Coordinates of C-alpha atoms in Angstrom, one line a residue:
Chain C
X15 CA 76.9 93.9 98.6
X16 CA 73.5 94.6 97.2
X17 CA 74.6 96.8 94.0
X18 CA 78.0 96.3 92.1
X19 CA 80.6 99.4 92.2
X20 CA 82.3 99.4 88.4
X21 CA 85.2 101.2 87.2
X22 CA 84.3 102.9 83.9
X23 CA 88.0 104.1 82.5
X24 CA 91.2 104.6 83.6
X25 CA 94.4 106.8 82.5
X26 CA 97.9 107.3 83.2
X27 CA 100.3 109.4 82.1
X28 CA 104.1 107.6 80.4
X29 CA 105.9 107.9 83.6
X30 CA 109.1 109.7 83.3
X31 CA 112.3 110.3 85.4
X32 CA 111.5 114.0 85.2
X33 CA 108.4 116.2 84.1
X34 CA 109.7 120.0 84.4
X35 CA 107.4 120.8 81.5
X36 CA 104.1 120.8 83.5
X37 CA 103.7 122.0 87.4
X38 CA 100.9 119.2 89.1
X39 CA 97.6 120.6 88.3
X40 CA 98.9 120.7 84.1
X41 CA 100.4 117.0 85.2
X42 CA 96.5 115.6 86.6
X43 CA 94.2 117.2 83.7
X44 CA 96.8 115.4 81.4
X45 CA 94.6 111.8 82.9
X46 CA 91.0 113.6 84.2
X47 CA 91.0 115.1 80.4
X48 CA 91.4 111.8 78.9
X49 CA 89.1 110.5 80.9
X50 CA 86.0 112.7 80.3
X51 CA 86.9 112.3 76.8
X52 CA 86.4 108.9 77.2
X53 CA 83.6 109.0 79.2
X54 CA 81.7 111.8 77.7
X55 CA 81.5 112.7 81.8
X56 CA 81.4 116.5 82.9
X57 CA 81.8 117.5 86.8
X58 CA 77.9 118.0 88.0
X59 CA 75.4 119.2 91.0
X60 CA 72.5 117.3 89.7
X61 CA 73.4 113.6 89.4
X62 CA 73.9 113.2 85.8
X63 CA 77.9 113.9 85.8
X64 CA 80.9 113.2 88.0
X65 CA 79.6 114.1 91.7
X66 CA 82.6 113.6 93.5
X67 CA 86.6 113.8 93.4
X68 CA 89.0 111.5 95.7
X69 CA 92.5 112.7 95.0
X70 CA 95.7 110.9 96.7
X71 CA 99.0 112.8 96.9
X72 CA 100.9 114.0 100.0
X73 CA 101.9 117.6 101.4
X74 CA 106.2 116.4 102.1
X75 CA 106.2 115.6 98.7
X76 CA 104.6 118.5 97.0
X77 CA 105.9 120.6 99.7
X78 CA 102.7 122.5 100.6
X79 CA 100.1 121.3 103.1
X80 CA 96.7 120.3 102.0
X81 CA 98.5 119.1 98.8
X82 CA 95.1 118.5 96.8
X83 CA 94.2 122.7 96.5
X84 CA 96.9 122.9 93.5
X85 CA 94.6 120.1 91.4
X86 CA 91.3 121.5 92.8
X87 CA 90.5 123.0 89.9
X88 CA 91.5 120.1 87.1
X89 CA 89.6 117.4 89.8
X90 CA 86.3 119.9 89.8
X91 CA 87.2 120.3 93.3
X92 CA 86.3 124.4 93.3
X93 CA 83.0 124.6 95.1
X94 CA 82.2 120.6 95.5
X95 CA 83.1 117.7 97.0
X96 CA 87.1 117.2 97.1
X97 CA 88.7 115.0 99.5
X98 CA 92.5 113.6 99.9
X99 CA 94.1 110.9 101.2
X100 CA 97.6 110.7 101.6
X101 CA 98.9 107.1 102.0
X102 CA 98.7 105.2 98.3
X103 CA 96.1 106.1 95.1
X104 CA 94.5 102.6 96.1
X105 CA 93.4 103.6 99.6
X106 CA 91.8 106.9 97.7
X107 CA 89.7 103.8 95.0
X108 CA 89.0 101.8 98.4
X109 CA 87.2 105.5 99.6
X110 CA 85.7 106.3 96.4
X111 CA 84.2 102.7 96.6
X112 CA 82.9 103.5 99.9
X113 CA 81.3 107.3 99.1
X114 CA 79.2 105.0 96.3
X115 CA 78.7 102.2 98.9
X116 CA 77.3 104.5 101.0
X117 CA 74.9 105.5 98.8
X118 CA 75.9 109.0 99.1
X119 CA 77.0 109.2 95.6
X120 CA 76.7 107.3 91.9
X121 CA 80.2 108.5 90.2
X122 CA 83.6 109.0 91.8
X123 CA 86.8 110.7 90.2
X124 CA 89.8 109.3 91.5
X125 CA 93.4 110.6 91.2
X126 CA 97.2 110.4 91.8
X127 CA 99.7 112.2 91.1
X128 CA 103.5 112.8 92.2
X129 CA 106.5 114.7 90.7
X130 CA 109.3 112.8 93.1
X131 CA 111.9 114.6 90.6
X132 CA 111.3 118.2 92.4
X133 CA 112.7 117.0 95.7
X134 CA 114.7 114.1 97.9
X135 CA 113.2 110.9 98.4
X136 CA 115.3 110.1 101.1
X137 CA 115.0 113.1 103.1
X138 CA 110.8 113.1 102.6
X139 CA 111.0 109.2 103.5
X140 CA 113.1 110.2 106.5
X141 CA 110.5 112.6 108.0
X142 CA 108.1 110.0 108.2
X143 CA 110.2 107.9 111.1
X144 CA 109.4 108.9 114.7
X145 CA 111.3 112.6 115.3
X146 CA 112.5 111.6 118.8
X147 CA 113.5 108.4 118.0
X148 CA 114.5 107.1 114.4
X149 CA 114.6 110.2 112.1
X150 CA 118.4 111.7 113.5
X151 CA 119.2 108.1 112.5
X152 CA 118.7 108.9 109.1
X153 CA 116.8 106.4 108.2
X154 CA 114.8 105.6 105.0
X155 CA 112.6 103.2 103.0
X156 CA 116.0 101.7 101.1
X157 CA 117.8 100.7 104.6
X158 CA 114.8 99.6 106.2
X159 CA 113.7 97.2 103.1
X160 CA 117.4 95.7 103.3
X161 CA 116.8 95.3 106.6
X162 CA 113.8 93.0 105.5
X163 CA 115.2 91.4 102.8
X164 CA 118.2 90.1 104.5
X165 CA 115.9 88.8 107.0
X166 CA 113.7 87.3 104.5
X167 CA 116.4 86.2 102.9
X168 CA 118.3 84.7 106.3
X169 CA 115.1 83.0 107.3
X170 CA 113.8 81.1 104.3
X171 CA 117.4 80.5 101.9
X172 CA 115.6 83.5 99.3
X173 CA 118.9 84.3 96.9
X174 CA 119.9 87.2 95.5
X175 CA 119.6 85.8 92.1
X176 CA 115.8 85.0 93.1
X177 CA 115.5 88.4 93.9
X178 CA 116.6 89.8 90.8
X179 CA 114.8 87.6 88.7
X180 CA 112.4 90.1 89.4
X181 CA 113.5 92.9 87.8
X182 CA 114.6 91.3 84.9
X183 CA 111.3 89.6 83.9
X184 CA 109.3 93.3 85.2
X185 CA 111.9 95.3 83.0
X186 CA 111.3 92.9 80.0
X187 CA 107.1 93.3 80.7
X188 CA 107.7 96.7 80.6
X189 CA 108.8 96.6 76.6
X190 CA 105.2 95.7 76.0
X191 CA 103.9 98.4 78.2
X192 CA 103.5 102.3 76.0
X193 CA 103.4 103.7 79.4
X194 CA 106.3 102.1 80.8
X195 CA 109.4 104.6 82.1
X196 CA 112.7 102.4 81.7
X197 CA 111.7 99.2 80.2
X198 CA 115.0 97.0 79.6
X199 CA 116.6 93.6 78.2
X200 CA 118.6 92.5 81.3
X201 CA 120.6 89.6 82.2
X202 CA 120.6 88.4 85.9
X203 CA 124.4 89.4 86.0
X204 CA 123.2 92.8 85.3
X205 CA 121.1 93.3 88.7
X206 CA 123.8 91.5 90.2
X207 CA 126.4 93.3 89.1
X208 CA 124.7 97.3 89.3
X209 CA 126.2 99.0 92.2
X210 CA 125.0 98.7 96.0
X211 CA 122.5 101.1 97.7
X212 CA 122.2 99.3 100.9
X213 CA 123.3 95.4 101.6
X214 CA 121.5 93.2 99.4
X215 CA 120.0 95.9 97.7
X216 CA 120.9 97.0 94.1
X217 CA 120.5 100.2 92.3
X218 CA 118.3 97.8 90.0
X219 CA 116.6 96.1 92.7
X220 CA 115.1 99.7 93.3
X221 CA 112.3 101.7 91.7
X222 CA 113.3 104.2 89.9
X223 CA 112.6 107.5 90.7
X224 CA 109.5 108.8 88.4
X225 CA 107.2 111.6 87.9
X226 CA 103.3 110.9 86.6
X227 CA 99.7 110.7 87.9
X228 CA 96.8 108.0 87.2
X229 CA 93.2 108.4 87.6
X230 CA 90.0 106.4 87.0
X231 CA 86.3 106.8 87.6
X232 CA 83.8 104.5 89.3
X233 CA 80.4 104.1 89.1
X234 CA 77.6 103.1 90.8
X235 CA 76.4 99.5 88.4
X236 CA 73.5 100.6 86.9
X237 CA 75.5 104.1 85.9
X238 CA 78.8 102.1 85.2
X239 CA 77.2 99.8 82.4
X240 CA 75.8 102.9 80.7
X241 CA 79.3 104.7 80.7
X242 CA 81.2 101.3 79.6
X243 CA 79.9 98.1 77.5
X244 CA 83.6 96.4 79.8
X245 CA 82.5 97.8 83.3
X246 CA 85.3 96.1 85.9
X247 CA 84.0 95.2 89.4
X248 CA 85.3 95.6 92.2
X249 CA 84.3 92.1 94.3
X250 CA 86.3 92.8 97.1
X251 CA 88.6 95.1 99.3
X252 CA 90.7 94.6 102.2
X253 CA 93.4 96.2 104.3
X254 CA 95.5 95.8 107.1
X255 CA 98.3 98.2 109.3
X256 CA 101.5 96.9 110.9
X257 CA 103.7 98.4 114.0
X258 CA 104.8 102.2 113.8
X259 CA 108.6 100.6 115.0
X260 CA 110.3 98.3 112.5
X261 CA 111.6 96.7 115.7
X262 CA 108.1 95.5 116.3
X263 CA 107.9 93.6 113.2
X264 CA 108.7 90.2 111.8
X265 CA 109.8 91.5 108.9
X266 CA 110.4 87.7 107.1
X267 CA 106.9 87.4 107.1
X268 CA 104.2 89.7 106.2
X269 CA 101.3 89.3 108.2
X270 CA 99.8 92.2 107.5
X271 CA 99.4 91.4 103.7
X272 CA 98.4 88.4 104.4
X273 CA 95.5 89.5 106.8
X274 CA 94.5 92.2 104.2
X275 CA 94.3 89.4 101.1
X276 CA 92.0 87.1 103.6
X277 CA 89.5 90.0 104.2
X278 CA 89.6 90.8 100.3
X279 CA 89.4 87.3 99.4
X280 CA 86.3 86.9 102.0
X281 CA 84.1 89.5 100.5
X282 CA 85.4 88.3 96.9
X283 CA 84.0 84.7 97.3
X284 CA 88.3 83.5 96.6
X285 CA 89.0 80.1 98.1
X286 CA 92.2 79.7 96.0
X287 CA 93.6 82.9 94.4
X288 CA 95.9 80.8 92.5
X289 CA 93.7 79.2 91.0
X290 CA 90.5 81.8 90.5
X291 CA 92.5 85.0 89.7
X292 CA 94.2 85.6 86.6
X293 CA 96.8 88.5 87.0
X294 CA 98.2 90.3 89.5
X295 CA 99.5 94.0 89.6
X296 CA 101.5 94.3 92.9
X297 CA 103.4 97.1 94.2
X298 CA 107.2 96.0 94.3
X299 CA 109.4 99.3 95.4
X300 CA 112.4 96.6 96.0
X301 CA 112.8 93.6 93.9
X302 CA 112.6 91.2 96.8
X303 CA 109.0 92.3 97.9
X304 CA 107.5 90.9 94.8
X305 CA 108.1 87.1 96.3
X306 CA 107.5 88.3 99.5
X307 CA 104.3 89.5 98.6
X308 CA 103.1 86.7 96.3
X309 CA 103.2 84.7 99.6
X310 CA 101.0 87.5 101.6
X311 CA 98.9 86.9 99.0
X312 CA 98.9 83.1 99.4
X313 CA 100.1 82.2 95.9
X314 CA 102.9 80.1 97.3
X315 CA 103.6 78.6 101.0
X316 CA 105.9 81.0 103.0
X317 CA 109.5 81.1 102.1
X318 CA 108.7 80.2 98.6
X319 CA 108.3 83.0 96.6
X320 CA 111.5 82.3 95.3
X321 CA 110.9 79.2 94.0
X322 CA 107.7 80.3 92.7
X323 CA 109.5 82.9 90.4
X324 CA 111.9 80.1 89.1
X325 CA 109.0 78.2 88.5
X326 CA 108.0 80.7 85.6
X327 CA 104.7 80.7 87.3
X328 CA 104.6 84.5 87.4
X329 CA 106.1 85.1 83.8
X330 CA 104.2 87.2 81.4
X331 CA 103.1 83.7 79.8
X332 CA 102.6 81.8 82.9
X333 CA 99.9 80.7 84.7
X334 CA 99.9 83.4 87.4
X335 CA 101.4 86.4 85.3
X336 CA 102.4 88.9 88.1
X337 CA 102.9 92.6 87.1
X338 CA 102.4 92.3 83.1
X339 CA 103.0 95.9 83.1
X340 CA 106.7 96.1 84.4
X341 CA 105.8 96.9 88.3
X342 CA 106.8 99.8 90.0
X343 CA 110.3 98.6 89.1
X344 CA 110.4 100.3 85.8
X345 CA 109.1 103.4 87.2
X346 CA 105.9 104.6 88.8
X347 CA 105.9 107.5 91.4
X348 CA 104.9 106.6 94.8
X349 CA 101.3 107.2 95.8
X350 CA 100.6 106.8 92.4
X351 CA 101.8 103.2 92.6
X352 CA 99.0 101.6 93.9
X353 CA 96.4 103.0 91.7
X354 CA 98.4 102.4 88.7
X355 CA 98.2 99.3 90.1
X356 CA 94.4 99.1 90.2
X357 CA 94.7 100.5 86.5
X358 CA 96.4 97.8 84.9
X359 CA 94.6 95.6 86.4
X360 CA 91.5 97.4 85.3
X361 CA 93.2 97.1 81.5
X362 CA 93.6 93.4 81.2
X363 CA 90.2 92.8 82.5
X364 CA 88.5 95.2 79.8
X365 CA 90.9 93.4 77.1
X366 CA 93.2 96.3 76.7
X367 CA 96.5 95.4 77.5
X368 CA 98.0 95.2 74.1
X369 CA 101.2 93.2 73.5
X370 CA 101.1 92.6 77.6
X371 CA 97.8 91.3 77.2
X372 CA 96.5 88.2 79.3
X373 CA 93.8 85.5 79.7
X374 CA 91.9 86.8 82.8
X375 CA 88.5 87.5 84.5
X376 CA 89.1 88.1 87.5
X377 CA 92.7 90.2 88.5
X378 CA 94.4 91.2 91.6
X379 CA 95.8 94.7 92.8
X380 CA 97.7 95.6 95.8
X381 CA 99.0 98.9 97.3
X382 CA 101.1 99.6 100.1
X383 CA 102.2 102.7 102.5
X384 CA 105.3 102.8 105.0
X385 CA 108.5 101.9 105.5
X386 CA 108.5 97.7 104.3
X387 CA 104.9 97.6 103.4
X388 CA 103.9 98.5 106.4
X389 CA 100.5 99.4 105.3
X390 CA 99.0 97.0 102.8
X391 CA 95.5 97.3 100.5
X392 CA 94.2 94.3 98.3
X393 CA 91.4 94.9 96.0
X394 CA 90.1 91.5 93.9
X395 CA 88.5 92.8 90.4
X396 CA 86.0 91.0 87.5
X397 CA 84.5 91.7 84.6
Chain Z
X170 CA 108.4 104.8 147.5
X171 CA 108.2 108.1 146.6
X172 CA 109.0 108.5 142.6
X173 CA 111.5 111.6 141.8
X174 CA 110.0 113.3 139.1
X175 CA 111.7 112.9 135.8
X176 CA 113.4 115.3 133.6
X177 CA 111.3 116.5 130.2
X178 CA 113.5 115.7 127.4
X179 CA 113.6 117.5 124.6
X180 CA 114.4 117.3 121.2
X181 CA 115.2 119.8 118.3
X182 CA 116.0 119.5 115.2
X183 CA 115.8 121.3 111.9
X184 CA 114.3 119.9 108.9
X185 CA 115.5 120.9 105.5
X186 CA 113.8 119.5 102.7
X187 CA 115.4 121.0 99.0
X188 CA 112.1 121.3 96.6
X189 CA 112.6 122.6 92.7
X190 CA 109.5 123.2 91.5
X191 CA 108.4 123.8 88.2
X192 CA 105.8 126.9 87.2
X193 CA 104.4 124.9 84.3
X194 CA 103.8 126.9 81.0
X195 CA 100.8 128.9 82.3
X196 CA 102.3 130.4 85.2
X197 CA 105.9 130.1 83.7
X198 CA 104.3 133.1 80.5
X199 CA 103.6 135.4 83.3
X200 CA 106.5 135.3 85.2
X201 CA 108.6 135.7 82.2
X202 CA 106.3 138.6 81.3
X203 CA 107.0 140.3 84.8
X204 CA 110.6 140.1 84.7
X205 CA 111.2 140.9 81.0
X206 CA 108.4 143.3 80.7
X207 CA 107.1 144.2 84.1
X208 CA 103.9 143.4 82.8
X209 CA 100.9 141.3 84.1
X210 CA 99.3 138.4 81.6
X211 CA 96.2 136.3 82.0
X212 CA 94.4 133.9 80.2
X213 CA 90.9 133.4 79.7
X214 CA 88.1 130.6 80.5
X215 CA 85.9 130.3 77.3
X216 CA 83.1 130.1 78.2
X217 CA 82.3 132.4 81.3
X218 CA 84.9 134.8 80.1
X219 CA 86.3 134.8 83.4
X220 CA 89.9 136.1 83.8
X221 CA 92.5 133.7 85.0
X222 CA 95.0 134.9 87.0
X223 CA 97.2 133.7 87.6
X224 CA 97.2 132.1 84.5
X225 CA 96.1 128.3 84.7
X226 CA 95.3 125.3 82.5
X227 CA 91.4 124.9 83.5
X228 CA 88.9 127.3 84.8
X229 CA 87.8 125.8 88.1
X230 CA 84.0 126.7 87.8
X231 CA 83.4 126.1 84.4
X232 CA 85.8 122.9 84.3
X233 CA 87.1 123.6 81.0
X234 CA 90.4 124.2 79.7
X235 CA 91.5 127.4 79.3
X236 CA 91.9 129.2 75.8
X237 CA 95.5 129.9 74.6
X238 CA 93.6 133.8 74.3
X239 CA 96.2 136.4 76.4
X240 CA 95.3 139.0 77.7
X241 CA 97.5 142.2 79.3
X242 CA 96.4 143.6 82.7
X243 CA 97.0 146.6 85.1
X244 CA 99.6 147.6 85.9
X245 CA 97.9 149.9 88.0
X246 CA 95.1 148.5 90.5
X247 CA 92.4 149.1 93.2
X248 CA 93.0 147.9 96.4
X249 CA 89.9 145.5 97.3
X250 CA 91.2 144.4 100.5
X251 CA 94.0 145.0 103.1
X252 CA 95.3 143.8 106.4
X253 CA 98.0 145.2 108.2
X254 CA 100.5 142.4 109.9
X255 CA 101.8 143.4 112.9
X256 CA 104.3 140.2 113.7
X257 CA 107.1 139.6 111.7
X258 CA 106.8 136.6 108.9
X259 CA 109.9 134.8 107.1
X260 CA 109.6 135.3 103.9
X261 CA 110.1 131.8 102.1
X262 CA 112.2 133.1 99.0
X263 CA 114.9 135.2 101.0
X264 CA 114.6 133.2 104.8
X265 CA 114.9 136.5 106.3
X266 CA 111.9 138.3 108.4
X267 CA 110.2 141.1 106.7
X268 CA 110.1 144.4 109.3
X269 CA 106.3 145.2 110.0
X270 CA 104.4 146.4 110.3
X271 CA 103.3 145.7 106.7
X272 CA 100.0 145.7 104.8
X273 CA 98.7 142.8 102.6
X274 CA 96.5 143.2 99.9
X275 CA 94.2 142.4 97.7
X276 CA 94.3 144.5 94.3
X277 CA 91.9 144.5 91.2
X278 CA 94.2 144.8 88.2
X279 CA 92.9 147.4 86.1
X280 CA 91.1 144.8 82.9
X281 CA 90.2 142.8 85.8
X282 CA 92.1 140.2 87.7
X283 CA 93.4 139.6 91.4
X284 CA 96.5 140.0 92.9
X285 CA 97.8 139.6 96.4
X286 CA 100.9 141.7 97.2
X287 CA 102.3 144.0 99.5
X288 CA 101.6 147.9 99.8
X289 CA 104.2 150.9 100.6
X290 CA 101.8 152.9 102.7
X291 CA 102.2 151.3 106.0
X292 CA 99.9 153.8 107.4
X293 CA 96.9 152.9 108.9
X294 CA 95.0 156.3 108.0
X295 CA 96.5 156.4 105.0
X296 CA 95.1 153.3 103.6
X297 CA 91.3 152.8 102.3
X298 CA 89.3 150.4 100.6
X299 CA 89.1 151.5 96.7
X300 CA 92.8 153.6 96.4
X301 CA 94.6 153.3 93.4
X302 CA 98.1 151.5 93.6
X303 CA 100.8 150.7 90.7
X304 CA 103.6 148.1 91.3
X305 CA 107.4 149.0 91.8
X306 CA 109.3 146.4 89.9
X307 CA 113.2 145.3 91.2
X308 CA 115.8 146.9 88.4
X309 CA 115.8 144.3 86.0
X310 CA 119.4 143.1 86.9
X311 CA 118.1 141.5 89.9
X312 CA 114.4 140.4 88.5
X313 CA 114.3 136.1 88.4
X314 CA 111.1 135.5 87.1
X315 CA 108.4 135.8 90.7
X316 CA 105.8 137.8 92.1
X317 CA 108.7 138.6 94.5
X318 CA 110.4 141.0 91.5
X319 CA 107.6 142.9 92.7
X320 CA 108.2 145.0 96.0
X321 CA 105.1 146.3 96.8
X322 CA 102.5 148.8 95.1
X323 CA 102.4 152.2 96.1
X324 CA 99.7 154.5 96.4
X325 CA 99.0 156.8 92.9
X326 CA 97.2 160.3 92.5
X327 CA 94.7 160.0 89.5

């Protein structure tokens, strides 16, 4: 890369099980407001502002196609450049990057945003299977992750108990995180014990369903370090698809994360995450994933991310803190995940994290899209 | 060998996917305004002046947030622009076809403002750019709180 891309600020909204107060476009200028606040930014034509909006949401879930016209208006999307991608908030960073990469423009707005209270996540998840095929199944995201994490769990001896480790150290994060939706004190037993969605997976080992929107603005270097005195680069970007047919898949293993964290790592200059990156923010819809994906991103061998866990390795206070802020387990809305994901990451490089705080210069984040992560994006950060 | 041709298959199915959305408290003012009051409210951007309706949080040009400054319109309006529909269309709210043919339009409220809405006069030489329409409201008893408490505007003698 011959000029850095910087992110400037970012902004979310507390994530809450239900926002009937405020209809989307009320629910995104809650996080673009704060951010030209922040910023001192105003949406321009002539290169001194915001020139451009990415926006991620997705038409089965706000129930109208072309879901970005509602926010076009709190995006500065009437009569400029607007465009939407509907798979996770960090494929719509990844194209913001790109439009500045390009050279076509110097500042991006990017946003997020999802209400999953105002309709069924199973049905919306359904209509995303194959409609001659898999959807008069009746299939959805929960059955097909238990699907994988029995099979992760058959094939490398992962537990149940290493499983919900998970969402007991992510709930407890989550205390320390203001934005947090249902941070908790929980005992293994407690995951154990909460009652069964699909076999092995938990009403606790499931995010919770969550309404909210995240947004963030990047900048071109020479722009980014006049907006911010703690511009956060992004060093590198990679991602990676998997089969349409869960059939297709080894689901034990997920070679698709790991292929997107080599090509992220490769424009990054990482040899050994573990050792040059200091946080991670993944995106764990099902308490399993988060060991699954700690080995896609090489962290631990395969079949280990269990042990890794019990390690305390990935503890708040441990050497390779993942998901300080609570995860997506204590409640982020999908599509929104991965950016939020980008966002904390984004705090604990510019030394804003709070009580959730940690020692890092470089920081990880990594969205997904699909049924199983079927589509995975890694983006490496530093300040 | 010859191959015998094989069958199409088909498949239908329905989807039905629940929403419940909310109006949010710009939208939600003026819906409570049509079925308490049968009247139409707007808001304001501050600094074109523009009128906002419907009522919204920020005005899209200007990209500032709207003032909390209300404003009555119409009832009565000026058709701007019209179609006339000649297939029939579910309507979303009731899932039953509307009979056409039927004419859409674009009305200026009187104080200014745009609505989209159906007219009475289904007759082609009866309807012209510029004539002056007035909405009929649902009795109250069955008003919920949408544009659809409106039935249509008809055509007024001034």
């Amino acid at each position: 890369m011959s000029e850095r891309i910087g992110i400037v600020a970012v902004a979310q909204t507390k994530y809450q099980k239900s926002r009937p107060d405020v209809r989307e476009s009320e629910l995104v200028y809650e996080v673009v407001e704060k951010l030209l606040t922040e910023t001192g930014l105003r949406f321009t034509d002539d290169g001194t502002g915001i020139d451009a909006a990415v926006t991620c949401s997705h038409d089965h879930w706000d129930g109208v196609t072309i879901s970005s016209w509602p926010i076009a208006d709190v995006t500065g999307g009437h009569l400029r450049p607007e465009e939407k991608v509907a798979e996770d908030g960090i494929f719509a960073a990844y194209y913001a990057f790109i439009q500045i990469l390009s050279g076509h423009y110097d500042v991006v707005l990017v946003t997020a945003h999802t209400k999953e209270s105002q309709t069924s996540k199973n049905l919306i998840e359904n209509s995303s299977f194959d409609p001659v095929y898999h959807q008069m199944l009746g299939l959805d995201y929960t059955m097909c992750a238990a699907l994988q994490a029995k099979r992760y769990m058959y094939k490398y001896g992962i537990t149940e108990e290493q499983c919900a480790r998970v969402v007991v150290k992510n709930k407890k994060n989550a205390c320390k995180n203001p934005n947090a939706q249902e941070p908790a004190e929980l005992e293994i037993g407690d995951v154990l014990s909460s009652r069964p969605l699909a076999y092995p997976i938990r009403y606790l080992d499931k995010k919770p369903t969550s309404d909210g929107a995240c947004a963030m603005i990047l900048a071109r270097e020479e722009k980014a370090k006049k907006l911010t005195d703690r511009p956060v680069w992004i060093e590198g970007v990679g991602s990676c698809y998997e089969g349409y047919y869960i059939g297709d898949r080894e689901l034990g293993d997920c070679e698709n994360l790991i292929k997107a964290a080599k090509s992220a790592y490769r424009m990054a200059g990482i040899s050994d995450p573990k050792k040059e990156i200091g946080v991670f923010e993944i995106s764990e819809e099902y308490s399993y994933q988060e060991l699954l994906w700690t080995e896609g991103l090489g962290l631990c061998d395969k079949g280990r991310g269990g042990t890794l866990i019990e390690s305390g390795a990935t503890a708040l206070d441990g050497e390779i803190p993942v998901n300080p802020s609570g995860g997506l387990l204590s409640g982020v809305p999908t599509n929104v995940a991965g950016l939020s994901r980008v966002a904390e990451a984004v705090i604990q490089l510019q030394g804003k994290g709070g009580d959730r705080q940690v020692s890092a210069r470089k920081a990880l984040a990594q969205g997904m899209c699909g049924p199983c992560g079927q589509l995975q994006c890694v983006m490496v950060l530093g300040i | 060998m010859a191959e015998k041709s094989l069958e199409q298959v088909k498949i239908s199915i329905r989807v039905e996917i629940p929403y419940l959305w909310t109006a949010g408290k710009y939208l939600a003012r003026l819906y409570n305004e049509i079925k308490e009051n049968e009247r139409f409210v707007a808001n304001k951007c501050p600094k074109c002046g523009r009128i906002l309706f419907p009522p919204r949080i920020v005005c899209g040009r200007c990209h500032v947030r709207a003032s909390d400054e209300w404003i009555e319109l119409g009832p009565r309006g000026t058709v701007k622009d019209y179609t006339i529909v000649y297939y029939s269309m579910k309507d979303p709210s009731t899932g039953k076809p509307r009979p056409e043919p039927y004419p859409h339009a674009v009305i200026v409220l009187d104080g200014g403002g745009l609505i989209q809405h159906y007219l009475e006069e289904t007759d082609p030489e009866k309807l012209r750019v510029g004539m002056r329409v007035e909405p009929v409201f649902k009795p109250k008893s069955e008003r919920v709180g949408h544009p659809t408490d409106i039935r249509y505007f008809r055509t007024v003698e001034e």
